[in-house]
Coordinates of N, CA and C in Angstrom, one line a residue:
M1220 N -110.3 -222.8 15.5 CA -110.6 -224.2 15.9 C -111.5 -224.2 17.1
R1221 N -111.3 -223.3 18.1 CA -112.1 -223.2 19.3 C -113.6 -223.1 19.0
M1222 N -113.9 -222.2 18.0 CA -115.3 -222.0 17.6 C -115.9 -223.3 17.0
L1223 N -115.2 -224.1 16.3 CA -115.6 -225.4 15.8 C -116.0 -226.3 16.9
E1224 N -115.1 -226.3 17.9 CA -115.4 -227.2 19.1 C -116.6 -226.8 19.8
D1225 N -116.9 -225.5 20.0 CA -118.1 -225.0 20.6 C -119.3 -225.3 19.8
S1226 N -119.2 -225.2 18.5 CA -120.3 -225.5 17.6 C -120.6 -227.0 17.7
S1227 N -119.6 -227.8 17.6 CA -119.8 -229.3 17.7 C -120.4 -229.7 19.0
T1228 N -119.9 -229.1 20.1 CA -120.4 -229.4 21.4 C -121.9 -229.1 21.5
R1229 N -122.3 -227.9 21.0 CA -123.7 -227.5 21.0 C -124.5 -228.5 20.2
E1230 N -124.0 -228.9 19.1 CA -124.7 -229.9 18.2 C -124.9 -231.2 18.9
V1231 N -123.8 -231.7 19.5 CA -123.9 -233.0 20.2 C -124.9 -232.9 21.3
L1232 N -124.9 -231.8 22.1 CA -125.8 -231.7 23.2 C -127.3 -231.6 22.7
A1233 N -127.5 -230.9 21.6 CA -128.9 -230.8 21.1 C -129.4 -232.2 20.6
I1234 N -128.5 -233.0 20.0 CA -128.9 -234.3 19.5 C -129.2 -235.2 20.7
K1235 N -128.3 -235.2 21.7 CA -128.4 -236.0 22.9 C -129.7 -235.6 23.6
R1236 N -130.0 -234.3 23.7 CA -131.2 -233.9 24.4 C -132.4 -234.4 23.7
Q1237 N -132.5 -234.4 22.4 CA -133.6 -234.9 21.7 C -133.8 -236.4 21.9
I1238 N -132.7 -237.1 21.8 CA -132.8 -238.6 22.0 C -133.2 -238.9 23.4
S1239 N -132.6 -238.3 24.4 CA -132.9 -238.6 25.8 C -134.4 -238.2 26.1
R1240 N -134.9 -237.1 25.7 CA -136.2 -236.7 25.9 C -137.2 -237.7 25.3
S1241 N -137.0 -238.1 24.1 CA -137.8 -239.1 23.5 C -137.9 -240.4 24.2
L1242 N -136.7 -240.9 24.6 CA -136.6 -242.2 25.3 C -137.2 -242.1 26.7
R1243 N -137.0 -241.0 27.4 CA -137.6 -240.8 28.7 C -139.2 -240.8 28.6
S1244 N -139.6 -240.1 27.6 CA -141.1 -240.0 27.4 C -141.7 -241.4 27.1
R1245 N -141.0 -242.2 26.3 CA -141.4 -243.5 25.9 C -141.4 -244.5 27.2
L1246 N -140.3 -244.3 28.0 CA -140.2 -245.1 29.2 C -141.4 -244.9 30.1
K1247 N -141.7 -243.6 30.3 CA -142.8 -243.2 31.1 C -144.1 -243.7 30.6
Q1248 N -144.3 -243.6 29.3 CA -145.5 -244.0 28.6 C -145.7 -245.5 28.7
K1249 N -144.7 -246.3 28.7 CA -144.8 -247.7 28.8 C -144.9 -248.2 30.3
G1250 N -144.6 -247.2 31.2 CA -144.7 -247.6 32.6 C -143.5 -248.5 33.0
A1251 N -142.4 -248.4 32.3 CA -141.2 -249.2 32.6 C -140.3 -248.5 33.5
T1252 N -139.4 -249.2 34.1 CA -138.4 -248.6 35.0 C -137.0 -248.7 34.4
V1253 N -136.1 -247.9 35.0 CA -134.7 -248.0 34.6 C -134.2 -249.4 34.7
A1254 N -134.5 -250.1 35.8 CA -134.1 -251.4 36.1 C -134.6 -252.4 35.0
S1255 N -135.9 -252.3 34.7 CA -136.4 -253.2 33.7 C -135.8 -253.0 32.3
L1256 N -135.6 -251.7 32.0 CA -135.0 -251.4 30.7 C -133.5 -251.9 30.7
A1257 N -132.8 -251.8 31.8 CA -131.4 -252.3 31.8 C -131.4 -253.8 31.6
R1258 N -132.4 -254.5 32.2 CA -132.5 -256.0 32.0 C -132.8 -256.3 30.5
D1259 N -133.8 -255.5 29.9 CA -134.2 -255.8 28.5 C -133.0 -255.5 27.6
T1260 N -132.2 -254.6 27.9 CA -131.1 -254.2 27.0 C -129.8 -255.0 27.3
G1261 N -129.7 -255.6 28.4 CA -128.5 -256.4 28.8 C -127.4 -255.4 29.2
T1262 N -127.8 -254.3 29.8 CA -126.8 -253.4 30.3 C -127.1 -252.9 31.7
S1263 N -126.3 -252.0 32.2 CA -126.4 -251.6 33.6 C -127.4 -250.5 33.8
R1264 N -128.0 -250.3 35.0 CA -128.8 -249.2 35.2 C -128.1 -247.9 35.1
T1265 N -126.8 -247.9 35.4 CA -126.0 -246.7 35.2 C -125.9 -246.3 33.8
A1266 N -125.7 -247.2 32.9 CA -125.7 -246.9 31.4 C -127.0 -246.4 31.0
I1267 N -128.1 -247.0 31.4 CA -129.4 -246.5 31.1 C -129.6 -245.0 31.6
R1268 N -129.2 -244.8 32.8 CA -129.3 -243.4 33.3 C -128.5 -242.4 32.4
R1269 N -127.3 -242.9 32.0 CA -126.5 -242.0 31.1 C -127.3 -241.7 29.8
V1270 N -127.9 -242.7 29.2 CA -128.7 -242.6 28.0 C -129.8 -241.6 28.2
L1271 N -130.5 -241.7 29.4 CA -131.7 -240.8 29.7 C -131.3 -239.4 30.1
D1272 N -130.0 -239.2 30.5 CA -129.6 -237.9 31.0 C -129.2 -237.1 29.7
D1273 N -130.0 -236.0 29.5 CA -129.7 -235.3 28.2 C -128.5 -234.4 28.2
Q1274 N -127.8 -234.3 29.3 CA -126.5 -233.6 29.4 C -125.3 -234.6 29.3
N1275 N -125.5 -235.9 29.5 CA -124.4 -236.8 29.5 C -124.2 -237.4 28.1
T1276 N -123.0 -237.1 27.6 CA -122.7 -237.6 26.2 C -121.7 -238.8 26.3
S1277 N -121.4 -239.3 27.5 CA -120.5 -240.4 27.7 C -121.2 -241.7 27.6
I1278 N -121.7 -242.0 26.4 CA -122.4 -243.2 26.2 C -122.2 -243.7 24.8
T1279 N -122.1 -245.0 24.6 CA -121.9 -245.5 23.2 C -123.1 -245.4 22.4
L1280 N -122.9 -245.3 21.1 CA -124.0 -245.4 20.1 C -124.7 -246.7 20.2
H1281 N -123.9 -247.8 20.5 CA -124.5 -249.1 20.6 C -125.5 -249.2 21.8
T1282 N -125.2 -248.6 22.9 CA -126.1 -248.6 24.0 C -127.3 -247.7 23.7
I1283 N -127.2 -246.6 23.1 CA -128.3 -245.8 22.7 C -129.2 -246.6 21.7
V1284 N -128.7 -247.2 20.7 CA -129.5 -248.0 19.8 C -130.2 -249.1 20.5
R1285 N -129.5 -249.9 21.3 CA -130.2 -251.0 22.1 C -131.3 -250.5 22.9
T1286 N -131.1 -249.3 23.6 CA -132.1 -248.7 24.5 C -133.3 -248.3 23.6
A1287 N -133.0 -247.6 22.5 CA -134.1 -247.2 21.6 C -134.9 -248.4 21.1
N1288 N -134.2 -249.4 20.7 CA -134.9 -250.6 20.2 C -135.8 -251.3 21.2
S1289 N -135.3 -251.3 22.4 CA -136.0 -251.9 23.5 C -137.3 -251.1 23.8
L1290 N -137.3 -249.8 23.5 CA -138.5 -249.0 23.8 C -139.3 -248.8 22.5
G1291 N -139.0 -249.6 21.5 CA -139.8 -249.5 20.3 C -139.5 -248.5 19.3
Y1292 N -138.3 -248.0 19.4 CA -137.8 -247.0 18.4 C -136.7 -247.6 17.5
R1293 N -136.6 -247.0 16.3 CA -135.5 -247.4 15.5 C -134.7 -246.0 15.3
L1294 N -133.4 -246.1 15.6 CA -132.6 -244.8 15.6 C -132.0 -244.7 14.2
R1295 N -132.1 -243.6 13.6 CA -131.4 -243.3 12.3 C -130.4 -242.2 12.5
L1296 N -129.3 -242.3 11.8 CA -128.2 -241.3 11.9 C -128.0 -240.9 10.5
T1297 N -128.1 -239.6 10.2 CA -127.8 -239.1 8.9 C -126.8 -238.0 8.9
M1298 N -126.1 -237.9 7.8 CA -125.0 -236.9 7.7 C -125.4 -236.1 6.5
E1299 N -125.2 -234.8 6.6 CA -125.4 -233.9 5.5 C -124.2 -233.0 5.3
P1300 N -123.8 -232.8 4.0 CA -122.7 -231.9 3.8 C -123.0 -230.5 4.2
T1301 N -122.0 -229.8 4.7 CA -122.2 -228.4 5.1 C -121.9 -227.5 3.9
I1302 N -122.6 -226.4 3.9 CA -122.3 -225.4 2.8 C -121.2 -224.5 3.2
E1303 N -120.1 -224.6 2.4 CA -118.9 -223.9 2.8 C -118.9 -222.5 2.2
K1304 N -119.6 -222.3 1.1 CA -119.5 -220.9 0.5 C -120.9 -220.7 -0.2
V1305 N -121.4 -219.5 0.0 CA -122.6 -219.1 -0.7 C -122.3 -218.0 -1.6
E1306 N -122.6 -218.2 -2.8 CA -122.3 -217.1 -3.8 C -123.5 -216.4 -4.3
R1307 N -123.4 -215.1 -4.4 CA -124.6 -214.3 -4.9 C -124.5 -214.3 -6.5
F1308 N -125.6 -214.3 -7.1 CA -125.6 -214.2 -8.5 C -126.9 -213.4 -8.9
A1309 N -126.8 -212.7 -10.0 CA -127.9 -211.9 -10.5 C -129.0 -212.8 -11.1
T1310 N -130.2 -212.4 -10.7 CA -131.4 -213.1 -11.2 C -131.6 -212.7 -12.6
P1311 N -131.8 -213.7 -13.5 CA -132.1 -213.3 -14.9 C -133.4 -212.5 -15.0
K1312 N -133.4 -211.5 -15.8 CA -134.6 -210.6 -15.9 C -135.9 -211.3 -16.2
K1313 N -135.9 -212.4 -17.0 CA -137.1 -213.1 -17.3 C -137.6 -213.9 -16.1
V1314 N -136.8 -214.2 -15.1 CA -137.2 -215.0 -14.0 C -137.7 -214.1 -12.8
E1315 N -137.3 -212.8 -12.8 CA -137.7 -211.9 -11.7 C -139.2 -211.9 -11.4
P1316 N -140.1 -211.9 -12.4 CA -141.5 -211.9 -12.0 C -141.9 -213.2 -11.3
L1317 N -141.4 -214.3 -11.7 CA -141.7 -215.6 -11.1 C -141.1 -215.6 -9.7
M1318 N -140.0 -215.0 -9.4 CA -139.4 -214.9 -8.1 C -140.2 -214.1 -7.2
H1319 N -140.7 -213.0 -7.7 CA -141.6 -212.1 -6.9 C -142.9 -212.8 -6.5
E1320 N -143.5 -213.5 -7.5 CA -144.7 -214.3 -7.2 C -144.5 -215.4 -6.2
L1321 N -143.4 -216.0 -6.3 CA -143.0 -217.1 -5.4 C -142.9 -216.5 -4.0
G1322 N -142.2 -215.3 -3.9 CA -142.1 -214.6 -2.6 C -143.4 -214.3 -2.0
R1323 N -144.3 -213.8 -2.8 CA -145.7 -213.4 -2.3 C -146.4 -214.7 -1.8
A1324 N -146.3 -215.8 -2.6 CA -146.9 -217.0 -2.2 C -146.4 -217.5 -0.8
L1325 N -145.1 -217.4 -0.7 CA -144.4 -217.9 0.6 C -144.9 -217.0 1.8
D1326 N -145.1 -215.7 1.5 CA -145.6 -214.8 2.6 C -147.0 -215.1 3.0
R1327 N -147.8 -215.7 2.1 CA -149.2 -216.1 2.5 C -149.3 -217.4 3.2
L1328 N -148.2 -218.2 3.3 CA -148.2 -219.5 4.0 C -148.4 -219.2 5.5
P1329 N -149.2 -220.1 6.2 CA -149.3 -219.9 7.6 C -148.0 -220.2 8.3
A1330 N -147.7 -219.5 9.4 CA -146.5 -219.7 10.2 C -146.6 -221.0 10.9
R1331 N -145.4 -221.7 11.0 CA -145.3 -223.0 11.6 C -145.1 -222.8 13.1

């Protein structure tokens, strides 16, 4: 259970870091201030600072969404099922040449 908590904490911090950085960048780009953003969203400067702090996860989703909207963003939240078990299976003989060709084609793709 401890490992799950650590994994969840890392995931939460990564998501919060991405959101906070995007919002801070947009705030700077617009030349807005924390005070003006607080007025626009109808919340406190302290709440805005928590949204913009990439380590602070003590903020409601409602405040994050209002802040994002005020800065011209629409926030989307998606959930994906996790893969619980990966099973190996034998590649059918008639598919092997195609798999090798696909592997070679992937190797030729430029690195991202």
